[in-house]
Short mmCIF file of C-alpha atoms and ligand atoms in Angstrom, two decimals:
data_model
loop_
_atom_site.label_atom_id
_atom_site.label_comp_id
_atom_site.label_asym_id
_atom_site.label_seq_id
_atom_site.Cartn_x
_atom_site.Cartn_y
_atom_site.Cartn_z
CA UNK A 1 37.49 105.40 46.24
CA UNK A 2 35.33 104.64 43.07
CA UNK A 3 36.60 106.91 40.01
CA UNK A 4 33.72 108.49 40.05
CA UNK A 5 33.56 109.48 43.69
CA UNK A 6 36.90 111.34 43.16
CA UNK A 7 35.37 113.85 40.24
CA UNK A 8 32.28 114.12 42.70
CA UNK A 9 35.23 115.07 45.67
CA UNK A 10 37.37 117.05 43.17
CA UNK A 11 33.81 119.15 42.16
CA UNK A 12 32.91 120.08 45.75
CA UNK A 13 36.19 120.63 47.09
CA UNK A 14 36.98 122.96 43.95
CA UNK A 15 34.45 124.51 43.29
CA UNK A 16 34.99 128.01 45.22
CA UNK A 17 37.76 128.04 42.44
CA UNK A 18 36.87 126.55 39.00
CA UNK A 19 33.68 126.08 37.14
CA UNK A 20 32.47 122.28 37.19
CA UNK A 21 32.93 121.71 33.17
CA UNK A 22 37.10 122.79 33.88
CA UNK A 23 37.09 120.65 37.37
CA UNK A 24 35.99 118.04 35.49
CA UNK A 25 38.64 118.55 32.52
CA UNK A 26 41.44 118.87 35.44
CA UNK A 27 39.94 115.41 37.03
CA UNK A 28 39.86 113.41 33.73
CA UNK A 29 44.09 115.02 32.55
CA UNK A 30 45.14 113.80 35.77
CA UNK A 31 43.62 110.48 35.68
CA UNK A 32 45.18 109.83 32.18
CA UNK A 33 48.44 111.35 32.81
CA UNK A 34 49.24 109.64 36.47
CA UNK A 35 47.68 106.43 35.06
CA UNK A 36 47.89 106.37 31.60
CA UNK A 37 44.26 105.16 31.87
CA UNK A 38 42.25 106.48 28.43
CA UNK A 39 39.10 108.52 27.83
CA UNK A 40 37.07 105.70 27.03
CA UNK A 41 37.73 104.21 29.90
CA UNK A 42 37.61 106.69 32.26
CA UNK A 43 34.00 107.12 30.61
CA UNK A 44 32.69 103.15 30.53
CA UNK A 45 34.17 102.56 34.07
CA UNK A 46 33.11 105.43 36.49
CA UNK A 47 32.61 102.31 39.26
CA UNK A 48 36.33 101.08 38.94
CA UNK A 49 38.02 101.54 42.26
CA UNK A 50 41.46 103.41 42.30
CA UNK A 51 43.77 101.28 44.53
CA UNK A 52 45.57 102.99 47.62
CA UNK A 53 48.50 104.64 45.88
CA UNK A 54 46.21 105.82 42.84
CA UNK A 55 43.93 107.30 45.57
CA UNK A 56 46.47 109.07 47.20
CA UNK A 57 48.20 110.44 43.92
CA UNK A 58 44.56 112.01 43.19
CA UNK A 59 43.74 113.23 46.67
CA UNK A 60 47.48 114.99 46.60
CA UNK A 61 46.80 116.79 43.21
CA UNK A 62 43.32 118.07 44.91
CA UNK A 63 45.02 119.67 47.49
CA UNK A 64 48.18 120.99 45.08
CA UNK A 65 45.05 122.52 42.80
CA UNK A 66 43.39 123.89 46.16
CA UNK A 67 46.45 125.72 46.49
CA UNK A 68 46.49 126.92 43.01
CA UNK A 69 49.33 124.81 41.60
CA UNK A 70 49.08 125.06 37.89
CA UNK A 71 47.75 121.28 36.48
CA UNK A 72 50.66 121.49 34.18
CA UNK A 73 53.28 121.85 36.93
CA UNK A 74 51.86 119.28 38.91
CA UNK A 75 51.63 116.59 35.70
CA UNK A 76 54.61 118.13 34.74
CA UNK A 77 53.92 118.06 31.45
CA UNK A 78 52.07 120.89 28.58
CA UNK A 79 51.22 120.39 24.84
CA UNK A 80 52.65 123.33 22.87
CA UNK A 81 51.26 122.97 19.23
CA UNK A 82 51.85 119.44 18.68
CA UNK A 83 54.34 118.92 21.04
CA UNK A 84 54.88 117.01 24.72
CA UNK A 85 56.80 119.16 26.72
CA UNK A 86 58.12 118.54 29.99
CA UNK A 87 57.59 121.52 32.78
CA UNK A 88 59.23 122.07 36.23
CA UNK A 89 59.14 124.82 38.79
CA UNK A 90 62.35 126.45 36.95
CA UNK A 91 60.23 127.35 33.58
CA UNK A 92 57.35 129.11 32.65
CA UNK A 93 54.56 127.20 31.53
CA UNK A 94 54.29 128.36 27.89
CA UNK A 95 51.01 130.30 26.72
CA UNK A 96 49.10 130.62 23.43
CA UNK A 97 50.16 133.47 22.31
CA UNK A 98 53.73 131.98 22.15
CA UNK A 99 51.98 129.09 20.10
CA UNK A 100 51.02 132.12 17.98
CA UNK A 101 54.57 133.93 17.70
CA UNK A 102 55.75 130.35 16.28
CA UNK A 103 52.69 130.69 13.85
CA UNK A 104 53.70 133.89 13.03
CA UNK A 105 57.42 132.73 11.80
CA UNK A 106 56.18 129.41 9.99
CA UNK A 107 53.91 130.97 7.89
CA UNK A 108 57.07 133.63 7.24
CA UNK A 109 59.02 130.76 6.16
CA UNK A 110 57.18 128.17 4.86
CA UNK A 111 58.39 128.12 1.14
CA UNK A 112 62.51 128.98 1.94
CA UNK A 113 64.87 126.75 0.12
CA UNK A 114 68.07 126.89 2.05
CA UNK A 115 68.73 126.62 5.53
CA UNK A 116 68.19 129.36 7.90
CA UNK A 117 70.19 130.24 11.33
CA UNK A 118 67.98 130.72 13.76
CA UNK A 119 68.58 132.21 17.30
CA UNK A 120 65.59 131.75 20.61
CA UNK A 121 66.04 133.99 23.21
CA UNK A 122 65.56 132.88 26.81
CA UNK A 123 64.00 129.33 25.74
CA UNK A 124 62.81 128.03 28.90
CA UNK A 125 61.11 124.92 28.14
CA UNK A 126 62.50 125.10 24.67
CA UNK A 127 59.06 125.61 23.43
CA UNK A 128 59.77 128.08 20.91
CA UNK A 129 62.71 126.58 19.63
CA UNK A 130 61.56 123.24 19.20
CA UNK A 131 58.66 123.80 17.77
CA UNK A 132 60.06 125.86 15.22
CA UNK A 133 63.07 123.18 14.45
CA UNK A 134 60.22 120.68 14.08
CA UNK A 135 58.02 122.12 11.82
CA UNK A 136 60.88 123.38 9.75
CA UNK A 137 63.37 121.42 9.06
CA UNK A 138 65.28 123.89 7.22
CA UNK A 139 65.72 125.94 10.57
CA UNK A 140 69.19 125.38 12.56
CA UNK A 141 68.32 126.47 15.45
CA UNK A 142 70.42 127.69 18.68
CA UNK A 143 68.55 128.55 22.25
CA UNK A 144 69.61 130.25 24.98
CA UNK A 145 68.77 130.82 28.44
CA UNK A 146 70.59 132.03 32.37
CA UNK A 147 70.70 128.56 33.86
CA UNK A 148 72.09 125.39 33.41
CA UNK A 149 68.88 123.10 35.00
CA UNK A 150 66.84 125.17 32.50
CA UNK A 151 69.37 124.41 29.70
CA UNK A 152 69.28 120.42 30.90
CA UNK A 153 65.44 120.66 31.13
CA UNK A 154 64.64 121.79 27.58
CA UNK A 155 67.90 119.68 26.12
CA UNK A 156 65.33 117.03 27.25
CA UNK A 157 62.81 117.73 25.78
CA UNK A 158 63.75 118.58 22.19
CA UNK A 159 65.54 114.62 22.68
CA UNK A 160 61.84 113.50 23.39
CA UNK A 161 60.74 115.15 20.42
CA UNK A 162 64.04 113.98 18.41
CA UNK A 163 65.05 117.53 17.27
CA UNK A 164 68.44 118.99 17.37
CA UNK A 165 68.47 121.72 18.63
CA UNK A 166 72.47 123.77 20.18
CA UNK A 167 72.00 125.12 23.55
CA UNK A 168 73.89 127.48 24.84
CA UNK A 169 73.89 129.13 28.88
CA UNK A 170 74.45 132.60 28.40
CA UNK A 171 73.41 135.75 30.69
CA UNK A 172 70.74 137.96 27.95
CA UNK A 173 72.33 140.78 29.49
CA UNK A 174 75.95 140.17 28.53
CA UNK A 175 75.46 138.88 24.57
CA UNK A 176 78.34 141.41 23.51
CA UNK A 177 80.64 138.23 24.40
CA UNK A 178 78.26 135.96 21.82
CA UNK A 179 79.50 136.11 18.27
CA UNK A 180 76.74 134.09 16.16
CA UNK A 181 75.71 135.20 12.95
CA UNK A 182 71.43 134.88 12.28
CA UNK A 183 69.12 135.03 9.90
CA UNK A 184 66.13 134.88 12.15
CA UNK A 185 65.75 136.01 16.20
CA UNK A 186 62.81 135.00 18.22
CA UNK A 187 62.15 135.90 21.91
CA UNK A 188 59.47 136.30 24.72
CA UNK A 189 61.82 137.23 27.63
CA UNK A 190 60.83 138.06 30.95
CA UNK A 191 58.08 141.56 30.75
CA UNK A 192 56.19 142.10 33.52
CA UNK A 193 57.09 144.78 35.58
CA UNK A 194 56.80 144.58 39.61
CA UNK A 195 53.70 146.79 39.41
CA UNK A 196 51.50 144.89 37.91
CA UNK A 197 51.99 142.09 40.45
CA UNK A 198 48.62 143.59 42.23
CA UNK A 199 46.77 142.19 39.26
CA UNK A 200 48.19 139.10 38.95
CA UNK A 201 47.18 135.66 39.70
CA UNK A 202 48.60 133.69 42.44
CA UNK A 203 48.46 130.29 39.89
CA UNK A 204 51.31 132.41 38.62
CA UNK A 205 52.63 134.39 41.39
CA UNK A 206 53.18 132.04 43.78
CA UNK A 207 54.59 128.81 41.28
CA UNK A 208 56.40 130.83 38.12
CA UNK A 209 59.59 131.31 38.33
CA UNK A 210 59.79 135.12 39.03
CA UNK A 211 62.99 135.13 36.40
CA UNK A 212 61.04 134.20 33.75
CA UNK A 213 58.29 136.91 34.54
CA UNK A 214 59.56 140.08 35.89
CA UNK A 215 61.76 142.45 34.93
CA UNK A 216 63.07 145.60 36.18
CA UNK A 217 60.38 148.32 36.92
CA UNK A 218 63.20 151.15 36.14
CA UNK A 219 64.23 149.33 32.80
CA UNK A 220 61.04 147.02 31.54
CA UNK A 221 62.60 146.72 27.73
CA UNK A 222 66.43 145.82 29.19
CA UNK A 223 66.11 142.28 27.16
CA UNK A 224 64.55 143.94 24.27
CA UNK A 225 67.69 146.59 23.90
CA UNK A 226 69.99 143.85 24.69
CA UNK A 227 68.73 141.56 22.08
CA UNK A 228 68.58 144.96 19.75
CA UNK A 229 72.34 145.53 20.05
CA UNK A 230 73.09 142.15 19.36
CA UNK A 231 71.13 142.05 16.17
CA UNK A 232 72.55 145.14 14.79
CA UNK A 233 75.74 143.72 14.79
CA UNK A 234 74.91 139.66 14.25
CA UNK A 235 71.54 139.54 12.28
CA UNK A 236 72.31 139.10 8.89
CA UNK A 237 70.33 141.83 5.89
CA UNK A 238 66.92 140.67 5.20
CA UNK A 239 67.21 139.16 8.85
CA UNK A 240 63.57 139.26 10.81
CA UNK A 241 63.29 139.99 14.83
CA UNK A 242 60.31 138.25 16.86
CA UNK A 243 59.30 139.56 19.46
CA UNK A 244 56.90 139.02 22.06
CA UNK A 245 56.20 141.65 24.67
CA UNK A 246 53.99 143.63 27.16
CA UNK A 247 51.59 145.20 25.46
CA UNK A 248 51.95 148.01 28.06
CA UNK A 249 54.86 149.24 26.42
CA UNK A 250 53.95 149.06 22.61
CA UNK A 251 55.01 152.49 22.29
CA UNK A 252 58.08 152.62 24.25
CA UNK A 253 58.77 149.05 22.31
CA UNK A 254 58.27 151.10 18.60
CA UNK A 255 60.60 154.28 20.05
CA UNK A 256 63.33 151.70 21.00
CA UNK A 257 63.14 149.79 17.44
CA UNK A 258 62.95 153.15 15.97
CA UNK A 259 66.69 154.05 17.80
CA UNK A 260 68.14 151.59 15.44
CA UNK A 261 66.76 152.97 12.37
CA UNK A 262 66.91 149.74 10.41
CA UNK A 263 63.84 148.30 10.73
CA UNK A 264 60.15 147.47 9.26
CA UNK A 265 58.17 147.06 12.01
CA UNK A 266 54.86 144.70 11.54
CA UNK A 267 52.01 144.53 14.68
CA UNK A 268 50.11 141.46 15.32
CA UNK A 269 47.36 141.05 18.33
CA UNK A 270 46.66 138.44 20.72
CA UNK A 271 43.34 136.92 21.26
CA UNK A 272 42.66 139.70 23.72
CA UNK A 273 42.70 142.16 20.92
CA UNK A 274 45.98 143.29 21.98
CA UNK A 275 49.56 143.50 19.98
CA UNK A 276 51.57 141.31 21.92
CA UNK A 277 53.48 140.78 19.03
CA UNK A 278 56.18 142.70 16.50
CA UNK A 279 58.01 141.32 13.52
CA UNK A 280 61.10 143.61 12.73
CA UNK A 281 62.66 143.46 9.06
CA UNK A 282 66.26 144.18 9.06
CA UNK A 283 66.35 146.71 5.96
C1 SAM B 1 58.98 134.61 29.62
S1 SAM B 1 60.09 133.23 29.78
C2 SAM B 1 59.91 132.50 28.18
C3 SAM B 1 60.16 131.04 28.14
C4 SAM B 1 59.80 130.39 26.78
N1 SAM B 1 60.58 130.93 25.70
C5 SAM B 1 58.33 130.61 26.48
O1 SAM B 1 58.00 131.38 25.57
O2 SAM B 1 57.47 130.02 27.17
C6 SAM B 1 61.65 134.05 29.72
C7 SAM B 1 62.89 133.15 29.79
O3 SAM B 1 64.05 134.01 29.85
C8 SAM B 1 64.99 133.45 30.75
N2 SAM B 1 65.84 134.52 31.29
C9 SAM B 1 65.54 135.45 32.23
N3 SAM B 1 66.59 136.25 32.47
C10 SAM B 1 67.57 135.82 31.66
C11 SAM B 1 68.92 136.25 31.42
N4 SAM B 1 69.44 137.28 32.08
N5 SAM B 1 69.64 135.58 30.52
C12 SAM B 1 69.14 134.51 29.84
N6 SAM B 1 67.87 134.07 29.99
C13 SAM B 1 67.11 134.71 30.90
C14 SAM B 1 64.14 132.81 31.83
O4 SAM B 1 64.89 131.82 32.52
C15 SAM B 1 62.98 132.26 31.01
O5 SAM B 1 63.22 130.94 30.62
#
């Protein structure tokens, strides 16, 4: 099969699913990610012929996407600001608005002088953490998440990206039995609640893991609170919380913060308009 033969399959055999412009995108990320084969040449050689194991590789993927896979799960890999991160089937694939959150927190800290203890939440890829460690050096940064092949995944990847980073396993439920003092806690923990799994995707419902997605439909803000009691007692005065969260529950969110009476509370919106996003000064 000629290369370009196999964008001309992926188009017709995708197209029920994805406009042609974004088949084409997925076509051309695959080719240079299985083959390490670049742009250019993927442009000046559309007659090259794959050989038999390249041509099954891409005829695999087509069927993974015709089942919805995410691209990223089936590369295994996703660029988080300007980072390579590995994925698997144990961790969400990290969104913009995260890239945002970390935004949020680097302009916060840009000009500090001293070093700053720094705590993520349910990590995941490590996304949030790394980045953070990377583009501020001053950060010294912990992350934290329920399982160790998570833990082993994201230890990875902040070695790819040579940043030091201190994992810890730990259950976000239990973190009276973690005694680490912070200037600075950052999470996007799990926040969908079962009934909104009608309007959800199967790209996501059917390949992330549900842990990092859902949470109890009795208790949606259990991690918030958790993380809440924790930072009364370990975030250091002058601390700041980020959080983000369903924007579903912005005002249940604000009446839980409020509970503590300790903090500032600062809104910021996603690029759907919505706040998906709170920064809480400890007074
Ligand atoms: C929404 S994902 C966020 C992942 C990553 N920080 C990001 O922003 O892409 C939530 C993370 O919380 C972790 N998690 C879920 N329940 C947990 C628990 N009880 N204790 C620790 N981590 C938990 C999941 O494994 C998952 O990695």
């Amino acid at each position: 099969m000629k290369i370009i033969e196999g964008r001309d399959l992926y188009r017709i055999q995708l197209k029920h699913l994805h406009p042609i412009n974004e088949i084409d995108f997925y076509y051309k990320l695959l080719i240079q990610s299985f083959f390490k084969m670049s742009n250019t040449i993927i442009a000046l050689s559309p007659e090259s012929v794959f050989e038999t194991e390249q041509e099954r590789l891409i005829k695999n993927a087509l069927e993974e996407l015709k089942e919805q896979k995410p691209l990223q799960y089936i590369i295994g890999e996703v660029q988080f600001r300007n980072l390579k991160l590995k994925v698997n089937s144990n961790v969400l694939v990290p969104r913009p608005e995260t890239e945002d959150l970390v935004g949020w927190i680097i302009e916060d800290y840009i000009n500090i002088e001293c070093s700053k203890k720094l705590i993520d939440f349910g990590t995941g890829t490590g996304c949030i953490a790394i980045s953070l460690a990377k583009e501020q050096p001053l950060f010294e940064t912990t992350a934290i998440d329920l399982d160790q092949d998570i833990i082993d995944l994201a230890s990875r990847n902040s070695q790819e990206n040579n940043i030091n980073i201190n994992y810890i396993k730990h259950d976000l439920t239990k973190l009276e039995s973690l005694d680490l003092k912070v200037d600075i806690i950052v999470s996007n923990p799990p926040y969908i609640t079962p009934d909104e799994r009608e309007v959800m995707k199967p790209n996501v419902l059917d390949y992330e893991p549900h842990q990092a997605l859902f949470v109890p439909q009795n208790d949606p803000l259990l991690f918030y609170r958790s993380i809440l009691d924790y930072a009364h007692l370990n975030l250091n005065k002058k601390g700041n919380i980020y959080f983000e969260f369903n924007p579903l529950f912005l005002k249940e969110m604000k009446n839980l913060i409020l509970t503590y009476s300790s903090y500032l509370i600062t809104e910021r919106k996603d690029i759907f308009d919505k706040v998906r996003m709170l920064r809480l000064e400890k007074q």
